[in-house]
């Protein structure tokens, strides 16, 4: 089972725990997929790649984040697994996402929400180059892995909340750009710029935050750019939205 594989490969970082690339590879093998990753904070404002994503996974998540559609956002919103074993057949369901995902060599995507009760933490996403569904045992293992990842995320958040306050002398926190050890799946930077850019565009166009985010996404999609890159340009004042962008 997947948890037994993780027991042999789990690599906590000492500040809340996480998955090493070794652990992700072990879980991927058990699940019969090419890769997997977890993201935290999957609502419209932004996400963070918590761990596990390598080149294809990072591109896949950036694509879904930019477009606001795909298995992972749908799983986060619906709170249930979204299993797309035949991604090529899902063009009507995710018209903007499907083609670019296939171009990445991804033909199957399986997204599982990270939830405890009504608390929505993020998603666990697995993908592979070959089409076809997960078998019942693999689905069961994936659900167990999602539960384990959820507990890891909660433990990490609890560790942050329990960090020493002012006047104490805690050990320096590792940077998000640091590599805690060989093979570690380093977390990506929080996309705080998207929040900031959304607010700026809202003021520039005189629209709601939801509409401003939609405008940012449309701008990025129409120019084949990543939403995070467009947001960075807005924040740096290299890009300003005007009435012509309405």
PDB file of C-alpha atoms in Angstrom:
ATOM      1  CA  UNK A   1       0.000   0.000   0.000  1.00  0.00           C
ATOM      2  CA  UNK A   2       0.997   3.595  -0.565  1.00  0.00           C
ATOM      3  CA  UNK A   3       1.365   4.436   3.138  1.00  0.00           C
ATOM      4  CA  UNK A   4       3.761   1.538   3.622  1.00  0.00           C
ATOM      5  CA  UNK A   5       5.853   2.875   0.753  1.00  0.00           C
ATOM      6  CA  UNK A   6       5.822   6.332   2.306  1.00  0.00           C
ATOM      7  CA  UNK A   7       6.872   4.935   5.675  1.00  0.00           C
ATOM      8  CA  UNK A   8      10.079   3.825   3.989  1.00  0.00           C
ATOM      9  CA  UNK A   9      10.632   7.048   2.061  1.00  0.00           C
ATOM     10  CA  UNK A  10       9.120   9.838   4.152  1.00  0.00           C
ATOM     11  CA  UNK A  11      11.548  12.676   4.789  1.00  0.00           C
ATOM     12  CA  UNK A  12      10.385  15.237   7.360  1.00  0.00           C
ATOM     13  CA  UNK A  13      12.226  18.523   7.318  1.00  0.00           C
ATOM     14  CA  UNK A  14      12.141  19.087  11.043  1.00  0.00           C
ATOM     15  CA  UNK A  15       9.805  22.083  10.750  1.00  0.00           C
ATOM     16  CA  UNK A  16       6.497  20.397  10.077  1.00  0.00           C
ATOM     17  CA  UNK A  17       7.248  17.552   7.723  1.00  0.00           C
ATOM     18  CA  UNK A  18       7.036  17.087   4.011  1.00  0.00           C
ATOM     19  CA  UNK A  19       7.586  14.765   1.108  1.00  0.00           C
ATOM     20  CA  UNK A  20      10.982  14.233  -0.425  1.00  0.00           C
ATOM     21  CA  UNK A  21      11.253  13.482  -4.118  1.00  0.00           C
ATOM     22  CA  UNK A  22      12.034   9.916  -3.047  1.00  0.00           C
ATOM     23  CA  UNK A  23       8.737   9.693  -1.196  1.00  0.00           C
ATOM     24  CA  UNK A  24       6.838  11.196  -4.112  1.00  0.00           C
ATOM     25  CA  UNK A  25       8.444   8.703  -6.481  1.00  0.00           C
ATOM     26  CA  UNK A  26       7.547   5.808  -4.173  1.00  0.00           C
ATOM     27  CA  UNK A  27       3.927   6.949  -3.946  1.00  0.00           C
ATOM     28  CA  UNK A  28       3.762   7.490  -7.714  1.00  0.00           C
ATOM     29  CA  UNK A  29       4.935   3.939  -8.335  1.00  0.00           C
ATOM     30  CA  UNK A  30       2.285   2.479  -6.053  1.00  0.00           C
ATOM     31  CA  UNK A  31      -0.430   4.605  -7.652  1.00  0.00           C
ATOM     32  CA  UNK A  32       0.697   3.738 -11.167  1.00  0.00           C
ATOM     33  CA  UNK A  33       1.303   7.360 -12.201  1.00  0.00           C
ATOM     34  CA  UNK A  34       4.296   9.305 -13.479  1.00  0.00           C
ATOM     35  CA  UNK A  35       4.224  12.031 -10.854  1.00  0.00           C
ATOM     36  CA  UNK A  36       2.227  13.756  -8.147  1.00  0.00           C
ATOM     37  CA  UNK A  37       2.254  16.977  -6.229  1.00  0.00           C
ATOM     38  CA  UNK A  38       0.261  18.812  -3.571  1.00  0.00           C
ATOM     39  CA  UNK A  39      -0.872  22.418  -3.575  1.00  0.00           C
ATOM     40  CA  UNK A  40      -2.221  24.449  -0.685  1.00  0.00           C
ATOM     41  CA  UNK A  41      -4.721  27.285  -0.980  1.00  0.00           C
ATOM     42  CA  UNK A  42      -6.464  26.371  -4.219  1.00  0.00           C
ATOM     43  CA  UNK A  43      -9.132  29.070  -4.195  1.00  0.00           C
ATOM     44  CA  UNK A  44      -9.186  31.788  -6.817  1.00  0.00           C
ATOM     45  CA  UNK A  45      -6.699  34.130  -5.161  1.00  0.00           C
ATOM     46  CA  UNK A  46      -3.601  31.970  -5.301  1.00  0.00           C
ATOM     47  CA  UNK A  47      -1.917  28.682  -4.605  1.00  0.00           C
ATOM     48  CA  UNK A  48       1.389  27.374  -3.355  1.00  0.00           C
ATOM     49  CA  UNK A  49       3.072  24.236  -4.564  1.00  0.00           C
ATOM     50  CA  UNK A  50       3.606  22.500  -1.248  1.00  0.00           C
ATOM     51  CA  UNK A  51       5.810  19.674  -2.471  1.00  0.00           C
ATOM     52  CA  UNK A  52       6.373  17.045  -5.117  1.00  0.00           C
ATOM     53  CA  UNK A  53       6.106  19.006  -8.366  1.00  0.00           C
ATOM     54  CA  UNK A  54       8.904  18.593 -10.855  1.00  0.00           C
ATOM     55  CA  UNK A  55       8.976  20.067 -14.368  1.00  0.00           C
ATOM     56  CA  UNK A  56       5.780  18.548 -15.790  1.00  0.00           C
ATOM     57  CA  UNK A  57       3.833  18.844 -12.548  1.00  0.00           C
ATOM     58  CA  UNK A  58       4.845  22.477 -12.100  1.00  0.00           C
ATOM     59  CA  UNK A  59       3.806  23.282 -15.675  1.00  0.00           C
ATOM     60  CA  UNK A  60       0.522  21.427 -15.187  1.00  0.00           C
ATOM     61  CA  UNK A  61      -0.286  23.357 -12.007  1.00  0.00           C
ATOM     62  CA  UNK A  62       0.742  26.698 -13.512  1.00  0.00           C
ATOM     63  CA  UNK A  63      -1.575  25.965 -16.428  1.00  0.00           C
ATOM     64  CA  UNK A  64      -4.543  25.250 -14.157  1.00  0.00           C
ATOM     65  CA  UNK A  65      -3.751  28.255 -11.976  1.00  0.00           C
ATOM     66  CA  UNK A  66      -3.588  30.582 -14.981  1.00  0.00           C
ATOM     67  CA  UNK A  67      -6.771  29.285 -16.592  1.00  0.00           C
ATOM     68  CA  UNK A  68      -8.751  28.682 -13.421  1.00  0.00           C
ATOM     69  CA  UNK A  69      -9.970  25.360 -14.799  1.00  0.00           C
ATOM     70  CA  UNK A  70      -8.924  21.721 -14.799  1.00  0.00           C
ATOM     71  CA  UNK A  71      -9.201  18.704 -12.508  1.00  0.00           C
ATOM     72  CA  UNK A  72      -7.425  20.304  -9.537  1.00  0.00           C
ATOM     73  CA  UNK A  73      -9.538  23.494  -9.297  1.00  0.00           C
ATOM     74  CA  UNK A  74     -12.673  21.420  -9.831  1.00  0.00           C
ATOM     75  CA  UNK A  75     -11.718  18.979  -7.070  1.00  0.00           C
ATOM     76  CA  UNK A  76     -11.001  21.876  -4.708  1.00  0.00           C
ATOM     77  CA  UNK A  77     -14.349  23.540  -5.386  1.00  0.00           C
ATOM     78  CA  UNK A  78     -16.457  20.366  -5.403  1.00  0.00           C
ATOM     79  CA  UNK A  79     -14.646  18.711  -2.495  1.00  0.00           C
ATOM     80  CA  UNK A  80     -14.614  15.339  -4.265  1.00  0.00           C
ATOM     81  CA  UNK A  81     -12.019  13.494  -6.377  1.00  0.00           C
ATOM     82  CA  UNK A  82     -11.939  14.375 -10.064  1.00  0.00           C
ATOM     83  CA  UNK A  83     -10.583  11.460 -12.080  1.00  0.00           C
ATOM     84  CA  UNK A  84      -9.792  12.206 -15.721  1.00  0.00           C
ATOM     85  CA  UNK A  85      -8.332   8.982 -17.047  1.00  0.00           C
ATOM     86  CA  UNK A  86      -8.973  10.015 -20.654  1.00  0.00           C
ATOM     87  CA  UNK A  87      -7.972  13.667 -20.725  1.00  0.00           C
ATOM     88  CA  UNK A  88      -8.374  13.881 -24.501  1.00  0.00           C
ATOM     89  CA  UNK A  89     -12.091  13.208 -24.034  1.00  0.00           C
ATOM     90  CA  UNK A  90     -12.471  16.128 -21.593  1.00  0.00           C
ATOM     91  CA  UNK A  91     -12.152  18.996 -24.074  1.00  0.00           C
ATOM     92  CA  UNK A  92     -15.768  20.032 -23.573  1.00  0.00           C
ATOM     93  CA  UNK A  93     -15.341  19.976 -19.802  1.00  0.00           C
ATOM     94  CA  UNK A  94     -12.106  21.993 -19.717  1.00  0.00           C
ATOM     95  CA  UNK A  95     -11.817  23.590 -23.169  1.00  0.00           C
ATOM     96  CA  UNK A  96      -8.862  25.858 -22.398  1.00  0.00           C
ATOM     97  CA  UNK A  97      -6.932  23.388 -20.251  1.00  0.00           C
ATOM     98  CA  UNK A  98      -7.147  20.118 -22.171  1.00  0.00           C
ATOM     99  CA  UNK A  99      -5.126  20.979 -25.287  1.00  0.00           C
ATOM    100  CA  UNK A 100      -2.117  22.543 -23.502  1.00  0.00           C
ATOM    101  CA  UNK A 101      -2.108  19.687 -20.949  1.00  0.00           C
ATOM    102  CA  UNK A 102      -1.950  17.137 -23.757  1.00  0.00           C
ATOM    103  CA  UNK A 103       0.926  19.109 -25.276  1.00  0.00           C
ATOM    104  CA  UNK A 104       2.784  18.604 -21.986  1.00  0.00           C
ATOM    105  CA  UNK A 105       2.477  14.853 -22.579  1.00  0.00           C
ATOM    106  CA  UNK A 106      -0.162  14.434 -19.865  1.00  0.00           C
ATOM    107  CA  UNK A 107      -3.020  12.128 -20.877  1.00  0.00           C
ATOM    108  CA  UNK A 108      -4.516  11.363 -17.466  1.00  0.00           C
ATOM    109  CA  UNK A 109      -4.976  13.563 -14.378  1.00  0.00           C
ATOM    110  CA  UNK A 110      -6.379  12.539 -11.002  1.00  0.00           C
ATOM    111  CA  UNK A 111      -7.095  15.246  -8.414  1.00  0.00           C
ATOM    112  CA  UNK A 112      -8.017  14.623  -4.774  1.00  0.00           C
ATOM    113  CA  UNK A 113      -9.106  17.355  -2.358  1.00  0.00           C
ATOM    114  CA  UNK A 114      -7.197  17.869   0.873  1.00  0.00           C
ATOM    115  CA  UNK A 115      -9.982  18.404   3.366  1.00  0.00           C
ATOM    116  CA  UNK A 116     -10.932  17.845   6.981  1.00  0.00           C
ATOM    117  CA  UNK A 117     -14.647  18.323   7.417  1.00  0.00           C
ATOM    118  CA  UNK A 118     -15.530  21.673   5.878  1.00  0.00           C
ATOM    119  CA  UNK A 119     -11.924  22.853   5.912  1.00  0.00           C
ATOM    120  CA  UNK A 120     -10.517  23.074   2.380  1.00  0.00           C
ATOM    121  CA  UNK A 121      -6.707  22.984   2.383  1.00  0.00           C
ATOM    122  CA  UNK A 122      -5.776  22.235  -1.224  1.00  0.00           C
ATOM    123  CA  UNK A 123      -5.419  19.325  -3.610  1.00  0.00           C
ATOM    124  CA  UNK A 124      -3.253  16.314  -4.322  1.00  0.00           C
ATOM    125  CA  UNK A 125      -2.807  15.811  -8.059  1.00  0.00           C
ATOM    126  CA  UNK A 126      -1.391  12.772  -9.854  1.00  0.00           C
ATOM    127  CA  UNK A 127      -0.742  12.577 -13.587  1.00  0.00           C
ATOM    128  CA  UNK A 128       0.668  10.235 -16.197  1.00  0.00           C
ATOM    129  CA  UNK A 129       1.496  10.079 -19.889  1.00  0.00           C
ATOM    130  CA  UNK A 130      -0.641   7.036 -20.624  1.00  0.00           C
ATOM    131  CA  UNK A 131      -4.433   7.281 -20.626  1.00  0.00           C
ATOM    132  CA  UNK A 132      -6.602   5.001 -18.525  1.00  0.00           C
ATOM    133  CA  UNK A 133      -8.367   5.001 -15.149  1.00  0.00           C
ATOM    134  CA  UNK A 134      -6.942   4.197 -11.748  1.00  0.00           C
ATOM    135  CA  UNK A 135      -8.045   0.805 -10.504  1.00  0.00           C
ATOM    136  CA  UNK A 136     -10.128   0.646  -7.296  1.00  0.00           C
ATOM    137  CA  UNK A 137      -7.100  -0.231  -5.174  1.00  0.00           C
ATOM    138  CA  UNK A 138      -5.144   2.722  -6.541  1.00  0.00           C
ATOM    139  CA  UNK A 139      -8.053   5.073  -5.835  1.00  0.00           C
ATOM    140  CA  UNK A 140      -8.181   3.773  -2.262  1.00  0.00           C
ATOM    141  CA  UNK A 141      -4.435   4.308  -1.899  1.00  0.00           C
ATOM    142  CA  UNK A 142      -4.689   7.812  -3.345  1.00  0.00           C
ATOM    143  CA  UNK A 143      -7.412   8.716  -0.860  1.00  0.00           C
ATOM    144  CA  UNK A 144      -5.231   7.402   1.979  1.00  0.00           C
ATOM    145  CA  UNK A 145      -2.304   9.445   0.681  1.00  0.00           C
ATOM    146  CA  UNK A 146      -4.495  12.568   0.483  1.00  0.00           C
ATOM    147  CA  UNK A 147      -5.456  12.047   4.131  1.00  0.00           C
ATOM    148  CA  UNK A 148      -1.783  11.685   5.086  1.00  0.00           C
ATOM    149  CA  UNK A 149      -0.846  14.823   3.165  1.00  0.00           C
ATOM    150  CA  UNK A 150      -3.727  16.728   4.774  1.00  0.00           C
ATOM    151  CA  UNK A 151      -2.421  15.838   8.222  1.00  0.00           C
ATOM    152  CA  UNK A 152       1.080  16.895   7.167  1.00  0.00           C
ATOM    153  CA  UNK A 153      -0.196  20.276   5.984  1.00  0.00           C
ATOM    154  CA  UNK A 154      -2.133  20.772   9.217  1.00  0.00           C
ATOM    155  CA  UNK A 155       0.903  19.767  11.276  1.00  0.00           C
ATOM    156  CA  UNK A 156       3.049  22.215   9.341  1.00  0.00           C
ATOM    157  CA  UNK A 157       0.500  25.013   9.882  1.00  0.00           C
ATOM    158  CA  UNK A 158       0.328  24.183  13.590  1.00  0.00           C
ATOM    159  CA  UNK A 159       4.111  24.377  13.795  1.00  0.00           C
ATOM    160  CA  UNK A 160       4.025  27.831  12.171  1.00  0.00           C
ATOM    161  CA  UNK A 161       1.313  29.028  14.549  1.00  0.00           C
ATOM    162  CA  UNK A 162       3.318  27.752  17.523  1.00  0.00           C
ATOM    163  CA  UNK A 163       6.508  29.509  16.451  1.00  0.00           C
ATOM    164  CA  UNK A 164       8.177  31.634  19.177  1.00  0.00           C
ATOM    165  CA  UNK A 165       6.998  35.228  19.337  1.00  0.00           C
ATOM    166  CA  UNK A 166       8.926  38.491  19.566  1.00  0.00           C
ATOM    167  CA  UNK A 167      11.741  38.542  22.059  1.00  0.00           C
ATOM    168  CA  UNK A 168      12.543  34.878  21.644  1.00  0.00           C
ATOM    169  CA  UNK A 169      15.581  33.569  19.846  1.00  0.00           C
ATOM    170  CA  UNK A 170      14.310  30.939  17.411  1.00  0.00           C
ATOM    171  CA  UNK A 171      16.444  29.234  14.830  1.00  0.00           C
ATOM    172  CA  UNK A 172      16.319  31.001  11.452  1.00  0.00           C
ATOM    173  CA  UNK A 173      13.462  29.775   9.304  1.00  0.00           C
ATOM    174  CA  UNK A 174      14.504  28.188   6.015  1.00  0.00           C
ATOM    175  CA  UNK A 175      13.868  30.282   2.931  1.00  0.00           C
ATOM    176  CA  UNK A 176      11.405  29.008   0.371  1.00  0.00           C
ATOM    177  CA  UNK A 177      14.315  29.114  -2.048  1.00  0.00           C
ATOM    178  CA  UNK A 178      16.478  26.888   0.163  1.00  0.00           C
ATOM    179  CA  UNK A 179      16.987  23.205  -0.597  1.00  0.00           C
ATOM    180  CA  UNK A 180      16.675  21.429   2.785  1.00  0.00           C
ATOM    181  CA  UNK A 181      18.448  18.323   1.524  1.00  0.00           C
ATOM    182  CA  UNK A 182      19.286  16.143  -1.472  1.00  0.00           C
ATOM    183  CA  UNK A 183      16.216  15.221  -3.480  1.00  0.00           C
ATOM    184  CA  UNK A 184      13.954  17.545  -1.554  1.00  0.00           C
ATOM    185  CA  UNK A 185      10.870  18.806  -3.366  1.00  0.00           C
ATOM    186  CA  UNK A 186      11.245  22.466  -2.487  1.00  0.00           C
ATOM    187  CA  UNK A 187       8.035  24.464  -2.128  1.00  0.00           C
ATOM    188  CA  UNK A 188       7.346  27.110  -4.719  1.00  0.00           C
ATOM    189  CA  UNK A 189       6.893  30.728  -3.759  1.00  0.00           C
ATOM    190  CA  UNK A 190       3.496  31.819  -2.511  1.00  0.00           C
ATOM    191  CA  UNK A 191       1.720  33.700  -5.243  1.00  0.00           C
ATOM    192  CA  UNK A 192       1.055  36.753  -3.121  1.00  0.00           C
ATOM    193  CA  UNK A 193       1.671  38.956  -6.159  1.00  0.00           C
ATOM    194  CA  UNK A 194      -1.550  37.666  -7.697  1.00  0.00           C
ATOM    195  CA  UNK A 195      -3.508  38.987  -4.712  1.00  0.00           C
ATOM    196  CA  UNK A 196      -1.732  42.335  -4.962  1.00  0.00           C
ATOM    197  CA  UNK A 197      -2.134  42.582  -8.736  1.00  0.00           C
ATOM    198  CA  UNK A 198      -5.840  41.727  -8.477  1.00  0.00           C
ATOM    199  CA  UNK A 199      -6.341  44.640  -6.105  1.00  0.00           C
ATOM    200  CA  UNK A 200      -4.416  47.002  -8.372  1.00  0.00           C
ATOM    201  CA  UNK A 201      -6.394  45.981 -11.464  1.00  0.00           C
ATOM    202  CA  UNK A 202      -9.623  46.342  -9.486  1.00  0.00           C
ATOM    203  CA  UNK A 203      -8.733  49.971  -8.789  1.00  0.00           C
ATOM    204  CA  UNK A 204      -7.458  50.629 -12.310  1.00  0.00           C
ATOM    205  CA  UNK A 205     -10.661  49.369 -13.965  1.00  0.00           C
ATOM    206  CA  UNK A 206     -13.135  50.164 -11.193  1.00  0.00           C
ATOM    207  CA  UNK A 207     -14.375  46.565 -11.045  1.00  0.00           C
ATOM    208  CA  UNK A 208     -14.796  43.931  -8.345  1.00  0.00           C
ATOM    209  CA  UNK A 209     -11.908  41.751  -7.234  1.00  0.00           C
ATOM    210  CA  UNK A 210     -13.501  38.729  -8.903  1.00  0.00           C
ATOM    211  CA  UNK A 211     -13.799  40.632 -12.170  1.00  0.00           C
ATOM    212  CA  UNK A 212     -10.226  41.915 -11.849  1.00  0.00           C
ATOM    213  CA  UNK A 213      -8.919  38.375 -11.439  1.00  0.00           C
ATOM    214  CA  UNK A 214     -10.934  37.282 -14.469  1.00  0.00           C
ATOM    215  CA  UNK A 215      -9.369  40.137 -16.469  1.00  0.00           C
ATOM    216  CA  UNK A 216      -5.891  39.086 -15.386  1.00  0.00           C
ATOM    217  CA  UNK A 217      -6.587  35.487 -16.398  1.00  0.00           C
ATOM    218  CA  UNK A 218      -8.028  36.535 -19.759  1.00  0.00           C
ATOM    219  CA  UNK A 219      -5.001  38.754 -20.439  1.00  0.00           C
ATOM    220  CA  UNK A 220      -2.598  35.915 -19.592  1.00  0.00           C
ATOM    221  CA  UNK A 221      -4.516  33.332 -21.609  1.00  0.00           C
ATOM    222  CA  UNK A 222      -4.865  35.576 -24.658  1.00  0.00           C
ATOM    223  CA  UNK A 223      -1.104  36.136 -24.782  1.00  0.00           C
ATOM    224  CA  UNK A 224      -0.036  32.619 -23.778  1.00  0.00           C
ATOM    225  CA  UNK A 225       1.497  33.896 -20.542  1.00  0.00           C
ATOM    226  CA  UNK A 226       1.440  32.591 -16.991  1.00  0.00           C
ATOM    227  CA  UNK A 227      -0.881  34.415 -14.614  1.00  0.00           C
ATOM    228  CA  UNK A 228       1.948  34.747 -12.090  1.00  0.00           C
ATOM    229  CA  UNK A 229       4.128  36.526 -14.687  1.00  0.00           C
ATOM    230  CA  UNK A 230       1.351  38.942 -15.660  1.00  0.00           C
ATOM    231  CA  UNK A 231       0.728  39.683 -11.977  1.00  0.00           C
ATOM    232  CA  UNK A 232       4.418  40.394 -11.455  1.00  0.00           C
ATOM    233  CA  UNK A 233       4.345  42.921 -14.309  1.00  0.00           C
ATOM    234  CA  UNK A 234       1.287  44.651 -12.824  1.00  0.00           C
ATOM    235  CA  UNK A 235       2.863  44.873  -9.366  1.00  0.00           C
ATOM    236  CA  UNK A 236       6.125  46.192 -10.847  1.00  0.00           C
ATOM    237  CA  UNK A 237       4.057  48.758 -12.811  1.00  0.00           C
ATOM    238  CA  UNK A 238       5.349  47.460 -16.130  1.00  0.00           C
ATOM    239  CA  UNK A 239       1.735  46.738 -17.060  1.00  0.00           C
ATOM    240  CA  UNK A 240      -1.331  48.828 -16.368  1.00  0.00           C
ATOM    241  CA  UNK A 241      -4.902  47.861 -17.257  1.00  0.00           C
ATOM    242  CA  UNK A 242      -7.019  50.578 -18.889  1.00  0.00           C
ATOM    243  CA  UNK A 243     -10.600  50.898 -20.120  1.00  0.00           C
ATOM    244  CA  UNK A 244      -9.475  49.247 -23.369  1.00  0.00           C
ATOM    245  CA  UNK A 245      -8.847  46.069 -21.360  1.00  0.00           C
ATOM    246  CA  UNK A 246     -12.429  45.899 -20.127  1.00  0.00           C
TER     247      UNK A 246
END
